[in-house]
Coordinates of C-alpha atoms and ligand atoms in Angstrom, one line a residue:
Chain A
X28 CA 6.4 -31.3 21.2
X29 CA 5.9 -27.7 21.2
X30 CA 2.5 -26.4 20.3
X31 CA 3.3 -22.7 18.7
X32 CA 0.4 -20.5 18.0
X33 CA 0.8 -18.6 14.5
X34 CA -1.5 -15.4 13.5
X35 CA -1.7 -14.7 10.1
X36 CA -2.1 -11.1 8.8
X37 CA -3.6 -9.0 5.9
X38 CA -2.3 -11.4 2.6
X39 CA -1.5 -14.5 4.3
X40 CA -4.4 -14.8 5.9
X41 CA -6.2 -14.7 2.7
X42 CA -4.5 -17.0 1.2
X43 CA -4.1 -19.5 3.8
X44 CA -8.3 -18.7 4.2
X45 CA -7.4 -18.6 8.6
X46 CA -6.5 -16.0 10.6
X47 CA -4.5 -18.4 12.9
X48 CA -2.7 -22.0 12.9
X49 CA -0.9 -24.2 15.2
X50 CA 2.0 -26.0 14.6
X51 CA 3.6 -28.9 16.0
X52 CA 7.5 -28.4 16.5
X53 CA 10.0 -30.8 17.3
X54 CA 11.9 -30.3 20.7
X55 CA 14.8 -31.8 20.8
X56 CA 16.9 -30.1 19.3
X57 CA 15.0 -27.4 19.9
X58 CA 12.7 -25.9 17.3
X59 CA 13.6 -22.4 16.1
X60 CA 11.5 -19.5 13.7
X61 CA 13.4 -21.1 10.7
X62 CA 11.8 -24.2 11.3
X63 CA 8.7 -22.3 12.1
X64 CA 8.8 -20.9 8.6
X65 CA 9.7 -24.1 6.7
X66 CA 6.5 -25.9 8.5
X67 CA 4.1 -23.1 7.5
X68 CA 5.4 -23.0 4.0
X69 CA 4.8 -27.2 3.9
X70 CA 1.1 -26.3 5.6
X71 CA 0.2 -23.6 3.1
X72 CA 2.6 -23.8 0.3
X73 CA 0.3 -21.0 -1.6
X74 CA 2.0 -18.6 1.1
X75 CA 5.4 -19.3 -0.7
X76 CA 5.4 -15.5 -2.1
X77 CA 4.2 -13.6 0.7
X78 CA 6.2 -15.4 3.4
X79 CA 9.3 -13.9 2.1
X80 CA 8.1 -10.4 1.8
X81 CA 6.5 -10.7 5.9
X82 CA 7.7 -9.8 9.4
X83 CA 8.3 -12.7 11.6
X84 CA 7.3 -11.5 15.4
X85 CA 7.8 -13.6 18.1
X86 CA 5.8 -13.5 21.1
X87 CA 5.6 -9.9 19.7
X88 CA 9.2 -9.2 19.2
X89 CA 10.5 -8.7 15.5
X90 CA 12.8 -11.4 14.5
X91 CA 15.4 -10.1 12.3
X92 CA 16.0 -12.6 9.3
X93 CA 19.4 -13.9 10.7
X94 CA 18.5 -14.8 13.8
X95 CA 15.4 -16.9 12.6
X96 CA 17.9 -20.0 13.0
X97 CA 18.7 -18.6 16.9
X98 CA 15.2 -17.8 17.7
X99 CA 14.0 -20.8 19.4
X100 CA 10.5 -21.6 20.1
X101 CA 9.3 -22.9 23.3
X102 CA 5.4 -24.4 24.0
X103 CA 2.6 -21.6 23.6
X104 CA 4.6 -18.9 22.1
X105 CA 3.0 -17.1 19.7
X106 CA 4.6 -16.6 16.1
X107 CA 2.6 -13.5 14.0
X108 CA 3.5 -13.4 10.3
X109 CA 2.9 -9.9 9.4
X110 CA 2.5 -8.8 5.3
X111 CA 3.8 -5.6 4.4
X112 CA 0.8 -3.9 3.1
X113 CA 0.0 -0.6 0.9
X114 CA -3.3 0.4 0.1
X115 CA -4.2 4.0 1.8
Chain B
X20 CA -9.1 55.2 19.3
X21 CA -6.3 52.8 19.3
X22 CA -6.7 49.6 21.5
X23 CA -3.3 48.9 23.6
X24 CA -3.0 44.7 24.0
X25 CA -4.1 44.0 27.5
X26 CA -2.4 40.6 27.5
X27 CA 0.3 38.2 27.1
X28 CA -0.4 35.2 24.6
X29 CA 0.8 31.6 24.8
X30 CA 1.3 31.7 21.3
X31 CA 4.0 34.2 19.5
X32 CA 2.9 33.2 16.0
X33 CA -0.1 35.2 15.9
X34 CA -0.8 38.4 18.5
X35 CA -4.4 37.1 17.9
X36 CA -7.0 36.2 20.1
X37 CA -8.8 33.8 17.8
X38 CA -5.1 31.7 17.7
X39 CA -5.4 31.6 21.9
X40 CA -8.9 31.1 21.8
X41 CA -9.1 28.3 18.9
X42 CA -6.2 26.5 20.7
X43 CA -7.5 26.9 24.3
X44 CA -8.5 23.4 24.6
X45 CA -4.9 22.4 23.8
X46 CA -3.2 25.6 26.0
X47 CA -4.8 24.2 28.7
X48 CA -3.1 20.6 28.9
X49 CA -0.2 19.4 30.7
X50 CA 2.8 21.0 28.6
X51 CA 0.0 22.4 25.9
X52 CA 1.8 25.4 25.5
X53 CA 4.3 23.9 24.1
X54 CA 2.7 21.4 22.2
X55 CA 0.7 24.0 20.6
X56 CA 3.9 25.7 19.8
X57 CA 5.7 22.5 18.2
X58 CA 2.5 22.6 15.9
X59 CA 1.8 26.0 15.0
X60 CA 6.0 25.7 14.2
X61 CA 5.8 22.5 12.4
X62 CA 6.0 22.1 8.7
X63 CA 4.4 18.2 7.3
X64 CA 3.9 17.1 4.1
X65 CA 0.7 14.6 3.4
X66 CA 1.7 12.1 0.6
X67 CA -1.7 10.6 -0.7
X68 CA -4.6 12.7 -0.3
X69 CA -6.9 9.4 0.0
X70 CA -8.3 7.6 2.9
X71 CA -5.7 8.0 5.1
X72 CA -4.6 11.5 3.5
X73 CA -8.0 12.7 4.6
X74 CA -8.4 12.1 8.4
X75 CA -4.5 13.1 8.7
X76 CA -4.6 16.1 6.3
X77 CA -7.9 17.4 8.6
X78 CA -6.7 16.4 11.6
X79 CA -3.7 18.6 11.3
X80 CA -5.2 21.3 9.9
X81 CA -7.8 21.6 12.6
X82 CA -4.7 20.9 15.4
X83 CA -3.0 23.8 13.9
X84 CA 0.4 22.9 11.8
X85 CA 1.6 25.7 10.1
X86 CA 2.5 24.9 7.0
X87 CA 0.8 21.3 5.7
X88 CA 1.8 20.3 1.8
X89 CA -0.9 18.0 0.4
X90 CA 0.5 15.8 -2.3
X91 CA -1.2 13.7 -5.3
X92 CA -2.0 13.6 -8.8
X93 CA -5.4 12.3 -8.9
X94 CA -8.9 13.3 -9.6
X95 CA -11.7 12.1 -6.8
X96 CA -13.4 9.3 -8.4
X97 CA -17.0 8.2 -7.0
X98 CA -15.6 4.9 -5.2
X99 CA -13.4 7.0 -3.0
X100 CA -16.0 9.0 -1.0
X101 CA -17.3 5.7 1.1
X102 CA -13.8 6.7 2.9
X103 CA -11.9 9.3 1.7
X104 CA -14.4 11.7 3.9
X105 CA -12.5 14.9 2.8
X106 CA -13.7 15.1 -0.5
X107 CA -17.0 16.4 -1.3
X108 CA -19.6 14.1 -3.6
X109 CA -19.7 17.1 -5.8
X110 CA -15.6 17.2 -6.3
X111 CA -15.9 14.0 -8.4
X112 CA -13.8 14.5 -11.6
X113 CA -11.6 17.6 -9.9
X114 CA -8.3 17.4 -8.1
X115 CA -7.8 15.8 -5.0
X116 CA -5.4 17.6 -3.5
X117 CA -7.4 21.0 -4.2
X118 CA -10.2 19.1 -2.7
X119 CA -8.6 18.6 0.2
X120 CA -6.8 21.9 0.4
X121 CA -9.9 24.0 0.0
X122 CA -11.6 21.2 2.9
X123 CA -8.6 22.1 5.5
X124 CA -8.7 25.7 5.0
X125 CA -12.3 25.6 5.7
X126 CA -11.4 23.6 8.7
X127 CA -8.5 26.2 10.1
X128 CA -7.8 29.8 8.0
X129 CA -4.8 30.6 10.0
X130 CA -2.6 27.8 8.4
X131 CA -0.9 27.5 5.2
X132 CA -2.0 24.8 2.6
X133 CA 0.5 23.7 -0.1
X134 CA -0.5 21.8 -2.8
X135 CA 1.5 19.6 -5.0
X136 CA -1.0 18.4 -7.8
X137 CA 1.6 15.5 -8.5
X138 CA 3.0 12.1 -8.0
X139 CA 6.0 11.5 -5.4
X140 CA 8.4 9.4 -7.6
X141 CA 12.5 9.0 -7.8
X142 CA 13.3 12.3 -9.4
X143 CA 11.7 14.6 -7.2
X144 CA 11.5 12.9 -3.8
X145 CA 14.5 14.3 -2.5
X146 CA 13.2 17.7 -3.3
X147 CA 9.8 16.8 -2.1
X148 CA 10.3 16.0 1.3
X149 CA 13.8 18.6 1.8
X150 CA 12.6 21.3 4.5
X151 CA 9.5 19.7 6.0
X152 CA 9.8 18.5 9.9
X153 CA 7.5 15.5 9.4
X154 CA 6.4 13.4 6.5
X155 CA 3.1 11.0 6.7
X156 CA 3.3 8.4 4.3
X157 CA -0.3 8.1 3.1
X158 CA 0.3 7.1 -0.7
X159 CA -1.2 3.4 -2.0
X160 CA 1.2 1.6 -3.6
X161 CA 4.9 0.1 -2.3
X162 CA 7.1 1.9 -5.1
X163 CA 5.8 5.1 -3.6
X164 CA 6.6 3.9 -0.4
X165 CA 10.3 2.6 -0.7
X166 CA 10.8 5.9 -2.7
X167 CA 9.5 7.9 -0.1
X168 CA 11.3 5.9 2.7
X169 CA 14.1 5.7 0.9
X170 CA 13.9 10.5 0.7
X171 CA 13.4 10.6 3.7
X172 CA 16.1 8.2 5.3
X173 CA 18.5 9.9 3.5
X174 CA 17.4 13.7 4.2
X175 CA 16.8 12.8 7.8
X176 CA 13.2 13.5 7.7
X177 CA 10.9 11.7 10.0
X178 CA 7.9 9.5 8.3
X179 CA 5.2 8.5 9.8
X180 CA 4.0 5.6 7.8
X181 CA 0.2 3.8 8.0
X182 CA -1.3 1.7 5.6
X183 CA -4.3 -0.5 5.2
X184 CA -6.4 -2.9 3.3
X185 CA -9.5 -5.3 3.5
X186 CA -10.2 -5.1 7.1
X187 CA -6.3 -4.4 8.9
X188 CA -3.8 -1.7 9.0
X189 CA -0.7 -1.0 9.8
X190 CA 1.1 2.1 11.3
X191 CA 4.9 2.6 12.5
X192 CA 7.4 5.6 13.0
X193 CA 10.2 5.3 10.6
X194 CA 13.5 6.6 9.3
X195 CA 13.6 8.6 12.6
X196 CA 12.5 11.6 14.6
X197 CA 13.2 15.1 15.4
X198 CA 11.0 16.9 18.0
X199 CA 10.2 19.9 19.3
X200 CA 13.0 21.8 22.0
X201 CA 10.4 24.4 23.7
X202 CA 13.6 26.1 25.3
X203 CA 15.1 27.0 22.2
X204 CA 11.8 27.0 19.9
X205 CA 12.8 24.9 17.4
X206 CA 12.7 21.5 15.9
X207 CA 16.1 19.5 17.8
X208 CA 18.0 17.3 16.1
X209 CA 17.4 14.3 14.3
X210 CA 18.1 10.5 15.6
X211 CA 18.3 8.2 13.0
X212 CA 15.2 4.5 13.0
X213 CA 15.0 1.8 11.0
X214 CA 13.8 2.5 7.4
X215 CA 10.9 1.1 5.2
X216 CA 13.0 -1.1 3.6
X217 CA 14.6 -2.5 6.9
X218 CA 11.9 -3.7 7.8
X219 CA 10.7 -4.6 4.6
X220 CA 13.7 -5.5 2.2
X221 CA 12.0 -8.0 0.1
X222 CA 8.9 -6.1 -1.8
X223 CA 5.4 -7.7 -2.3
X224 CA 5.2 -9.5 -5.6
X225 CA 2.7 -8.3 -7.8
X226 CA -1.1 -9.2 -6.8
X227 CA 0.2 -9.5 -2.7
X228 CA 0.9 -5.9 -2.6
X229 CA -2.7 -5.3 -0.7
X230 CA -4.0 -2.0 -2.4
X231 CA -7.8 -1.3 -1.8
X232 CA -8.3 -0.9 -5.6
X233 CA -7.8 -4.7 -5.8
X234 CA -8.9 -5.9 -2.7
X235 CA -10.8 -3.4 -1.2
X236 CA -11.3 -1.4 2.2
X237 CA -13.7 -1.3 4.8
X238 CA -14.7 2.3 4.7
X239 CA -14.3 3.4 8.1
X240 CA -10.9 1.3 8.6
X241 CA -8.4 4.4 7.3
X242 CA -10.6 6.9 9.1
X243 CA -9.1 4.9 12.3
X244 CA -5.9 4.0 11.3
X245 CA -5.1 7.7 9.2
X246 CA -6.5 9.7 12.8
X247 CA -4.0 7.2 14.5
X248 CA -1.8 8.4 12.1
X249 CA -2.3 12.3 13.0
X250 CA -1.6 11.6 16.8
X251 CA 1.2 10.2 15.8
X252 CA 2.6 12.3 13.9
X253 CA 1.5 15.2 16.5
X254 CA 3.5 13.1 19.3
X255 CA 6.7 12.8 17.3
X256 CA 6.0 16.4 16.1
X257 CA 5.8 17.4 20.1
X258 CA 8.2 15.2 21.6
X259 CA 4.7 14.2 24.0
X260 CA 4.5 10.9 25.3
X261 CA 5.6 7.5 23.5
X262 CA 6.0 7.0 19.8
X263 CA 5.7 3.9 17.6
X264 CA 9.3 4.6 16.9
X265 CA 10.9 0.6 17.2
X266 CA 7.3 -0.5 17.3
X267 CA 4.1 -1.1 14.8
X268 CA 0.5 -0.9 15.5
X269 CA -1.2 -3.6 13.9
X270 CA -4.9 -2.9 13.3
X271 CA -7.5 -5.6 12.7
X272 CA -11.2 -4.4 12.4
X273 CA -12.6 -7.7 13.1
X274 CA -11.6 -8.2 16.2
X275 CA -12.4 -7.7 19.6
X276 CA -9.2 -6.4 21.3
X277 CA -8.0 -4.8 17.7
X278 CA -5.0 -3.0 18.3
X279 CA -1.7 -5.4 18.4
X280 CA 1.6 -4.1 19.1
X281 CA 4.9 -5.3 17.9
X282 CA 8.2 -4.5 18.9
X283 CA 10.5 -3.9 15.7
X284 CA 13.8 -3.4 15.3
X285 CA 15.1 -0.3 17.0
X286 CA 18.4 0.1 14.8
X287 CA 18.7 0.4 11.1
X288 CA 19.7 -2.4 9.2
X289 CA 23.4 -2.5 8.6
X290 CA 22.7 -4.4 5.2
X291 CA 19.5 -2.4 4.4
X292 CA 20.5 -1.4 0.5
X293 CA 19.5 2.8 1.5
X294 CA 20.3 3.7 4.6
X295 CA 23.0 1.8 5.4
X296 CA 25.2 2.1 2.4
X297 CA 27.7 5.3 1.9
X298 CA 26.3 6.3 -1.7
X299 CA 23.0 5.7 -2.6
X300 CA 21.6 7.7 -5.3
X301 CA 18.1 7.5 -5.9
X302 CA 17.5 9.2 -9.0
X303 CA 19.8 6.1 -10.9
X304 CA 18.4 3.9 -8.2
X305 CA 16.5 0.4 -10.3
X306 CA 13.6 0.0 -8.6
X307 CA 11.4 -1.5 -11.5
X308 CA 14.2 -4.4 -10.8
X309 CA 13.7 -4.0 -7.0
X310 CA 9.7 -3.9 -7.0
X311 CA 9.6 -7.2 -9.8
X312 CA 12.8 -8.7 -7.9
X313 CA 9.8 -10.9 -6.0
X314 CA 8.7 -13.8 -7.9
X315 CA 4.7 -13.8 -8.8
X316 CA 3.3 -16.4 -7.2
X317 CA 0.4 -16.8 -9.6
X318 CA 0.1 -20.8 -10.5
X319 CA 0.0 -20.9 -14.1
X320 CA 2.8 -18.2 -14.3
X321 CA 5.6 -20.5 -12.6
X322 CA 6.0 -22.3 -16.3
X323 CA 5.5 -19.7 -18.6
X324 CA 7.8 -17.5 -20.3
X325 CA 7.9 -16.9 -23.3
X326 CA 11.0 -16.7 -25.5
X327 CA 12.7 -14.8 -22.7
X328 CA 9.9 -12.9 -21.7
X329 CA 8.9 -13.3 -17.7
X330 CA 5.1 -13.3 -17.6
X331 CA 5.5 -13.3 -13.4
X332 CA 7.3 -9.6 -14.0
X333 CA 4.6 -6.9 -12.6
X334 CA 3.9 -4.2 -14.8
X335 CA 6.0 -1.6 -14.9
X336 CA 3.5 1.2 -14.2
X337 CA 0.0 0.3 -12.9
X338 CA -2.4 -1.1 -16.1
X339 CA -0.9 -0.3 -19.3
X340 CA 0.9 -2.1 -22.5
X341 CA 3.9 -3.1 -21.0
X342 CA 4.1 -6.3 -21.8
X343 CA 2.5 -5.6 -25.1
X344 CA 5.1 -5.1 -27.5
X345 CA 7.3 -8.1 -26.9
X346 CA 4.6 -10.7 -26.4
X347 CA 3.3 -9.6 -29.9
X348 CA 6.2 -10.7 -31.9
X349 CA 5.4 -14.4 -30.8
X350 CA 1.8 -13.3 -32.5
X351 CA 0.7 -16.3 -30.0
X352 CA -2.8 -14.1 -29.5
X353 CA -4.0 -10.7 -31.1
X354 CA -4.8 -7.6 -29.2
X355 CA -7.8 -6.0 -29.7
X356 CA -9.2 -2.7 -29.9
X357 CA -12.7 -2.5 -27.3
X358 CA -15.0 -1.7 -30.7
X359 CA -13.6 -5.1 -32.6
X360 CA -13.5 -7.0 -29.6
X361 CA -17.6 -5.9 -29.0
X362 CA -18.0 -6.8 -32.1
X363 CA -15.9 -10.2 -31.6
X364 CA -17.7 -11.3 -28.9
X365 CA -21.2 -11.4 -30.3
X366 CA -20.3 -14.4 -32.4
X367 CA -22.0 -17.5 -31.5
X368 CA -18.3 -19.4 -30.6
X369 CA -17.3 -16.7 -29.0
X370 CA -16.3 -17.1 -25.2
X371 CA -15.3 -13.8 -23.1
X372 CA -12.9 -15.1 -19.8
X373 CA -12.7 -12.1 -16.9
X374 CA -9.6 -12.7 -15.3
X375 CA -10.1 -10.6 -12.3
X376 CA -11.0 -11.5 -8.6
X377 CA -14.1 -13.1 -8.1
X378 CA -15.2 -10.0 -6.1
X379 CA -14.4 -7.4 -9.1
X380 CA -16.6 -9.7 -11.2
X381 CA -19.5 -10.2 -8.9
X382 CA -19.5 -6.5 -8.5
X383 CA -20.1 -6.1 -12.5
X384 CA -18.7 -8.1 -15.5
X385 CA -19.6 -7.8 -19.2
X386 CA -22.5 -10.2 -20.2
X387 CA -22.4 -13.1 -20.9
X388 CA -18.6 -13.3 -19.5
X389 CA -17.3 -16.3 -17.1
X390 CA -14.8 -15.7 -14.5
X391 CA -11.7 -17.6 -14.1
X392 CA -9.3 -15.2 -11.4
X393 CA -5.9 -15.1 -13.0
X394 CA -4.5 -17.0 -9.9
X395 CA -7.0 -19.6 -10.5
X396 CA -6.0 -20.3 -14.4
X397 CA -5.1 -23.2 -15.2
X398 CA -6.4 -26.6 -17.2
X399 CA -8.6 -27.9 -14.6
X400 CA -10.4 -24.7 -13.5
X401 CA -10.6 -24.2 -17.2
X402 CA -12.6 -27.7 -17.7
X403 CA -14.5 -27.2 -14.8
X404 CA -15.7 -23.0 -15.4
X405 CA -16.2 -23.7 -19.4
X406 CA -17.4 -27.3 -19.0
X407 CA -20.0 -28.6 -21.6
X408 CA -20.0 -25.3 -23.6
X409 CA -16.2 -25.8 -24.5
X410 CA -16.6 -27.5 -27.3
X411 CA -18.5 -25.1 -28.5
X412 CA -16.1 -22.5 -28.1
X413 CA -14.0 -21.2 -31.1
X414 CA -12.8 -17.8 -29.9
X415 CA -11.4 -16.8 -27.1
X416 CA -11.2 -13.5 -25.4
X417 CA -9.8 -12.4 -22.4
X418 CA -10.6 -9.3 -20.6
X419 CA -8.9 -8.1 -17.0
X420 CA -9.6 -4.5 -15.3
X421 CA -6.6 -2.8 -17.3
X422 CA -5.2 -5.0 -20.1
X423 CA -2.5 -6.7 -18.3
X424 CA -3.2 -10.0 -16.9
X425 CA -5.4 -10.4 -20.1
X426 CA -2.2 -10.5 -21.8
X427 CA -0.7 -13.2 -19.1
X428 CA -3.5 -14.9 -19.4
X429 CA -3.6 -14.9 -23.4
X430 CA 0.1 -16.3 -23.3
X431 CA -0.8 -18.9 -21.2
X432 CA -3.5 -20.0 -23.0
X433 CA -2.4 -19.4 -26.4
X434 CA 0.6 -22.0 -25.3
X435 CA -1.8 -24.8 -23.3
X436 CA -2.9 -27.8 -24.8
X437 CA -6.8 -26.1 -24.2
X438 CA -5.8 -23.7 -27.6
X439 CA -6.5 -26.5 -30.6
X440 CA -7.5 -24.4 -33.0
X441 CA -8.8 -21.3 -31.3
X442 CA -8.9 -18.0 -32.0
X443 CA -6.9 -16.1 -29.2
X444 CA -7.8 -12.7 -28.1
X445 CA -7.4 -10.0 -25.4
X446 CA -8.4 -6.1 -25.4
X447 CA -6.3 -3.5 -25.0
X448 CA -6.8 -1.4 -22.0
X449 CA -9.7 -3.6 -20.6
X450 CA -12.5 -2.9 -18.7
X451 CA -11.4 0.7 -17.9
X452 CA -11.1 1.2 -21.6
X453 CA -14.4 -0.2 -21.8
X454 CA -16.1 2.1 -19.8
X455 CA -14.2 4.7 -21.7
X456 CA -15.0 3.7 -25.2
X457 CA -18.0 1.4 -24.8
X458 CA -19.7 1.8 -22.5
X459 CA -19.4 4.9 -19.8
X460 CA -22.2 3.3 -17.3
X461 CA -19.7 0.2 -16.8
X462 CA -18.4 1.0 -12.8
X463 CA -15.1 2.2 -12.2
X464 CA -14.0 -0.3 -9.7
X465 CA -10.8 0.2 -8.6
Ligands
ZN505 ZN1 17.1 1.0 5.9

């Protein structure tokens, strides 16, 4: 069971009220950013809004939204969910 | 007796010793010649003359570009000078980009300062950023950003784009980059990046756009991240070194190794709805429709809509009457004026609900007022905020910073099983109309 570590930026770290979360993925089949996505959303359903709008990096590395069902997640990765955000 | 020049300069711009002499720190550095050159060449315009506007706008100035257009419509209001440390305390009430122009030529009196005492919007981006080498993306708000990334992808300028909120901030090279050819002495030619919107093709929904007006900004955060902003801009400018082109520099304040980099995507998106598509015309361009196409994610707002009309649609502009006139023909609540709802409220019966962020209300709120955040509203927070005096209570009024989610809040309540037989209100412009009308010592908050 893959442990991935997630950091949460700017508005979803307020909402979720942590800067960072672990999830437990399934390995077999292996676990992928999409699933990544669907367990955080079941976690911290008030980040329904701004997980759509955010950046998915993995281990640091953008994630373009098609390949979020390709991007497979191994133990200790690191997922960071990045808000766009505007103030200046 | 005239004086012959005994000397050859590094710099042909200006057969002037105070140019050599101001710049000799920078002549002196690997390839400084020529980074020096690249500057005193360069032409940038500065959109946002705020927090991150400052340290850029200065920076530059003081590096030498030669021709720096400061951009933005607004006056310097008190709660901008704990970080926007271009503007003098005694410039409250006056232009900011005058501010800001007189503050760089102080700074450096061999440059040229324009100033554009307006707002870049749809009509005039394309016009706005035509002709400049470099744009930095200072503004607060995402329209203004997809508008400007959406200029300067087409025109094939270069943006350098930084943002930040609360405590983080955010800083990438986008739409692409054109540096300096020393050999030739002029800017080369451009290579297309990723735009704003490939990166970011779903906008924030209203109240998770992260502006500092809303959810404020530790003061010294865009002094970091806008001087981050500078050197990058002076880098791409220069063709010195690495850029954040492909990548983004994450900023958090709060921690101990702060900086994070990401890598992004290093090609434009060959869906992204601007740069990607053959015609794309900005002036007819929707982007109300765009910026609202997120759904709010405000509780209450999921159910209610009334006779047609979406309550989870932002604004279309900022505070304002948008939703005003269509609300009003359900006559569910009545606006008020801020004289008739002062006089409202002074009723015994009369309960005043401040929809904004806890914080906003801690800060200052009306007497007497409770607080309820709008993303908090619903029947349970209602019971457990109004408790015992509920009963009690046979007008309602709700107030908000501006007069908008007084009017979301109005509709929702006006429609709950709370209402019975209530009186309904909400005032028009709130608390900034307030302050206006009322009473002038209420802060200006946002
Ligand atoms: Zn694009």
């Amino acid at each position: 069971m893959p442990l991935l570590n997630v950091l949460l930026f700017a508005r979803a770290r307020e909402l979720a009220e942590a800067s960072s979360t672990t999830l437990t993925l399934p390995d077999d089949p292996p676990a992928s950013v999409a699933d990544a996505r669907a367990e955080l959303l079941t976690r911290f359903p008030q980040l329904s809004g701004v997980l759509q709008t955010s950046i998915f990096a993995l281990n640091k590395t953008y994630v373009k939204r098609d390949d979020e069902r390709v991007a497979i997640v191994r133990a200790g990765d690191e997922l960071a969910v990045v808000p766009p955000i505007s103030g200046g | 007796m005239s004086r012959a020049s005994t000397w050859t300069p590094a710099l042909e711009i200006e057969r002037d010793a105070r140019a050599v002499e101001r710049y000799a720190r920078h002549l002196v550095l690997p390839r400084g010649a020529a980074l020096q050159r690249a500057l005193c060449a360069a032409r940038v315009l500065v959109v946002g003359c705020g927090g991150l506007g400052c340290p850029v706008a200065t920076y530059l100035s003081a590096n030498g570009v030669g021709t720096i257009a400061l951009c933005d419509a607004d006056d310097v209001e008190l709660s901008n000078l704990h970080r926007q440390v271009g503007h003098a305390t005694s410039k409250v009430g006056t232009s900011k980009s005058a501010s800001l122009r007189e503050r760089c030529l102080g700074l450096n009196d061999g440059i040229e300062i324009i100033e554009h005492r307006l707002f870049v919007n749809q009509m005039n981006a394309n016009e706005m950023v035509d002709g400049f080498d470099l744009v930095c993306d200072c503004s607060d708000n995402p329209r203004t950003r997809y508008v400007l990334s959406d200029a300067c992808a087409r025109r094939g300028v270069p943006l350098v784009s930084a943002a930040c909120v609360g405590f983080e901030g955010q800083l990438t090279v986008l739409c692409g980059t054109r540096c300096w050819d020393d050999e030739r002495r002029e800017f080369g030619a451009f290579t297309p990046a990723p735009c704003y919107r490939c990166l970011f093709p779903t906008p924030p929904a209203a109240g998770d756009a992260g502006t500092c007006g809303a959810s404020g900004v530790l003061g010294v955060l865009p002094g970091i991240v806008g001087t981050f902003q500078a050197l990058e801009a002076i880098k791409v400018l220069s063709g010195i070194g690495e850029t954040l082109r492909g990548k983004m520099v994450y900023f958090d304040s709060l921690s101990a190794s702060p900086t994070m980099t990401l890598n992004m995507r290093e090609e434009r998106d060959p869906r992204c709805a601007c740069c990607s598509v053959e015609k794309f015309d900005q002036k007819t361009y929707d982007y109300d429709a765009f910026l609202s196409s997120t759904p709010c994610p405000i509780k209450f707002v999921k159910t209610t809509s009334i006779n047609g009309v979406d309550l989870s649609a932002p604004p279309a502009h900022g505070p304002g009457e948008s939703l005003d006139e269509e609300l009003q023909k359900h006559s569910a609540w009545k606006r008020l004026s801020t004289g008739d709802f002062q006089s409202r409220s002074s009723s015994t019966g009369a309960l005043i609900v401040d929809v904004r962020s806890k914080r906003l209300f801690d800060a200052a709120h009306l007497r007497g007022s409770v607080n309820i955040p709008i993303e908090m509203l619903d029947e349970g927070e209602w019971r457990s905020v109004v408790a015992e005096a509920d009963a009690n209570v046979d007008t309602v009024l709700f107030v908000c910073a501006g007069g908008n989610n007084s009017q979301r809040a109005s509709a929702w309540f006006a429609n709950s099983s709370l209402r019975g037989f209530r009186d309904v209100f909400d005032m028009r412009g709130g608390l900034a109309a307030w302050r206006r009308d009322v009473d002038p010592s209420f802060p200006k908050l946002g």
